[in-house]
Tab-separated table of C-alpha atoms in Angstrom:
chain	number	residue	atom	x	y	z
A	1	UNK	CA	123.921	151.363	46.051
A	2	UNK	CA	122.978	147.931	44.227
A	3	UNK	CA	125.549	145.358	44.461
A	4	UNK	CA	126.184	142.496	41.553
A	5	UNK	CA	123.792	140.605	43.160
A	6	UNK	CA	120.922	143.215	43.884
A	7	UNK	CA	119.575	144.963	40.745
A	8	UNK	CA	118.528	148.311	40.652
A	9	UNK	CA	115.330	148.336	41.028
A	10	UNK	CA	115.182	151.339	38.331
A	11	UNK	CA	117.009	149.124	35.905
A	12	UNK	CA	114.303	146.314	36.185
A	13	UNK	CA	110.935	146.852	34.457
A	14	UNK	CA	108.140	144.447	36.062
A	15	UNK	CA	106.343	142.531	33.606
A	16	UNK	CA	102.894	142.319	34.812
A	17	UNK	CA	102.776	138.568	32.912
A	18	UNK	CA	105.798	137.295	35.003
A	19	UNK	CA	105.532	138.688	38.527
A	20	UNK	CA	108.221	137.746	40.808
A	21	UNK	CA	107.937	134.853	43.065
A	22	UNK	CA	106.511	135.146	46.298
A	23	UNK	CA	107.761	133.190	49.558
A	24	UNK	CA	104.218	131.995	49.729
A	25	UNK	CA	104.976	130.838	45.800
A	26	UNK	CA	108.395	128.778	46.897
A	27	UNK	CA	106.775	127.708	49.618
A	28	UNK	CA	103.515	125.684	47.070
A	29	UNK	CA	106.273	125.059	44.407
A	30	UNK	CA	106.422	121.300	43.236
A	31	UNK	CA	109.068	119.291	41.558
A	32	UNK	CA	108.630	118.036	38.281
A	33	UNK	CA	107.712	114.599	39.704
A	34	UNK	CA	104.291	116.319	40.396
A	35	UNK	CA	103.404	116.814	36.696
A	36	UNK	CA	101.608	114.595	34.791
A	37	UNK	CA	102.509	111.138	32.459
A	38	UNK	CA	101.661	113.178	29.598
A	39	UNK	CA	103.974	115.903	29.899
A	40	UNK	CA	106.665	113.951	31.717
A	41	UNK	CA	106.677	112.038	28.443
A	42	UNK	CA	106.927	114.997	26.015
A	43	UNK	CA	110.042	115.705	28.029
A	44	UNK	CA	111.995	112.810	28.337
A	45	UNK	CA	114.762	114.313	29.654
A	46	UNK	CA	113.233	115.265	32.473
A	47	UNK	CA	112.617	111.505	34.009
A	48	UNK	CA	116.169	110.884	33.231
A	49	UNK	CA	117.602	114.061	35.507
A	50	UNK	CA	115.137	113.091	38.210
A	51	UNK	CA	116.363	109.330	37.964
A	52	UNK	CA	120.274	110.767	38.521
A	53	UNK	CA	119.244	113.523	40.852
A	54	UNK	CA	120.685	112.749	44.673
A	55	UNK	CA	117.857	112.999	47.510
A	56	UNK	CA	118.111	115.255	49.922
A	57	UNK	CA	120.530	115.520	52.827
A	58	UNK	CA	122.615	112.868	51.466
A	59	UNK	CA	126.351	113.113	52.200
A	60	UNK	CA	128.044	113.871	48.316
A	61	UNK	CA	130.827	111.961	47.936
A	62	UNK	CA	132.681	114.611	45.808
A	63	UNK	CA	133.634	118.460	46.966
A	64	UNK	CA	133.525	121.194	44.619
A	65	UNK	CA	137.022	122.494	43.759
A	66	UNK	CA	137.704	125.378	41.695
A	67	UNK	CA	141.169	124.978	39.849
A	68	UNK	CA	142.741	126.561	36.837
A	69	UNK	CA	143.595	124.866	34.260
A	70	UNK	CA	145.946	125.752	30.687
A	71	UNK	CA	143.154	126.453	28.043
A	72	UNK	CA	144.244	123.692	25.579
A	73	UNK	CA	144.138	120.986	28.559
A	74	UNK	CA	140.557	121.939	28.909
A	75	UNK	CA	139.505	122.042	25.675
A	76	UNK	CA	140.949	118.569	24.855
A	77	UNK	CA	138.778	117.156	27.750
A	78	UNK	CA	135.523	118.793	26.418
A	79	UNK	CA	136.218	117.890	23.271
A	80	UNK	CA	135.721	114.263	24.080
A	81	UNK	CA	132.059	115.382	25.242
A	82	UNK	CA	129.989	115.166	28.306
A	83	UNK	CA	131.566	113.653	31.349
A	84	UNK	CA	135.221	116.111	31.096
A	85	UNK	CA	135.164	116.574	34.807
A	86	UNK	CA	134.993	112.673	35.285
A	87	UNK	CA	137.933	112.309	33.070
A	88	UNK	CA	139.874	114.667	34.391
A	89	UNK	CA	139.335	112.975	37.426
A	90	UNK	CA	140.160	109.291	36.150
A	91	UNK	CA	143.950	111.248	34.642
A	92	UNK	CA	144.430	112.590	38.334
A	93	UNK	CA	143.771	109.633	39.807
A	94	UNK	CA	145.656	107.485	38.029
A	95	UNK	CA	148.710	109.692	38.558
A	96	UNK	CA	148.069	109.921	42.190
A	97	UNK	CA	148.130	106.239	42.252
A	98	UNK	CA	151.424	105.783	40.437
A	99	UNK	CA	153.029	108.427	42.940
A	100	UNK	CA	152.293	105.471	46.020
């Protein structure tokens, strides 16, 4: 029986213009660094993620927490825009600090 993250395979059609990847495929896959000027520069965006993207195998300095949080706390930090998480972050630290 298919689980949530196996489909069943009756349930999926194959579309003979987007074939599933291969291992051979992910194995000959390039970043977007490998593209060239001319496209990199019809998506800027692009450059800028790979500027802020990490390299590999470096320590991150943050974990991942899950945490649940009242519904009106959250959407007054996304409100503000991107960088909620961060700001969050700043409030808890702030009160962590005046708890010393």
């Amino acid at each position: 029986m298919p689980t949530a993250l196996t489909p069943d395979p009756d349930d999926v059609a194959p579309d003979p213009d987007n074939p599933g990847w291969t291992e051979d495929d992910f194995r000959r896959a390039k970043g977007p660094e490998s593209l060239p000027d001319e496209i990199l520069a019809a998506f800027p965006n692009t450059l800028e993620r790979l500027a802020r993207t990490r390299g590999p195998g470096k320590r991150p300095r943050k974990r991942l927490q899950t945490m649940r949080l009242d519904p009106d706390v959250l959407d007054y930090f996304k409100a503000a825009g991107p960088g909620w998480q961060s700001r969050i972050n700043a409030v808890l630290r702030a009160a962590m600090e005046r708890g010393r």
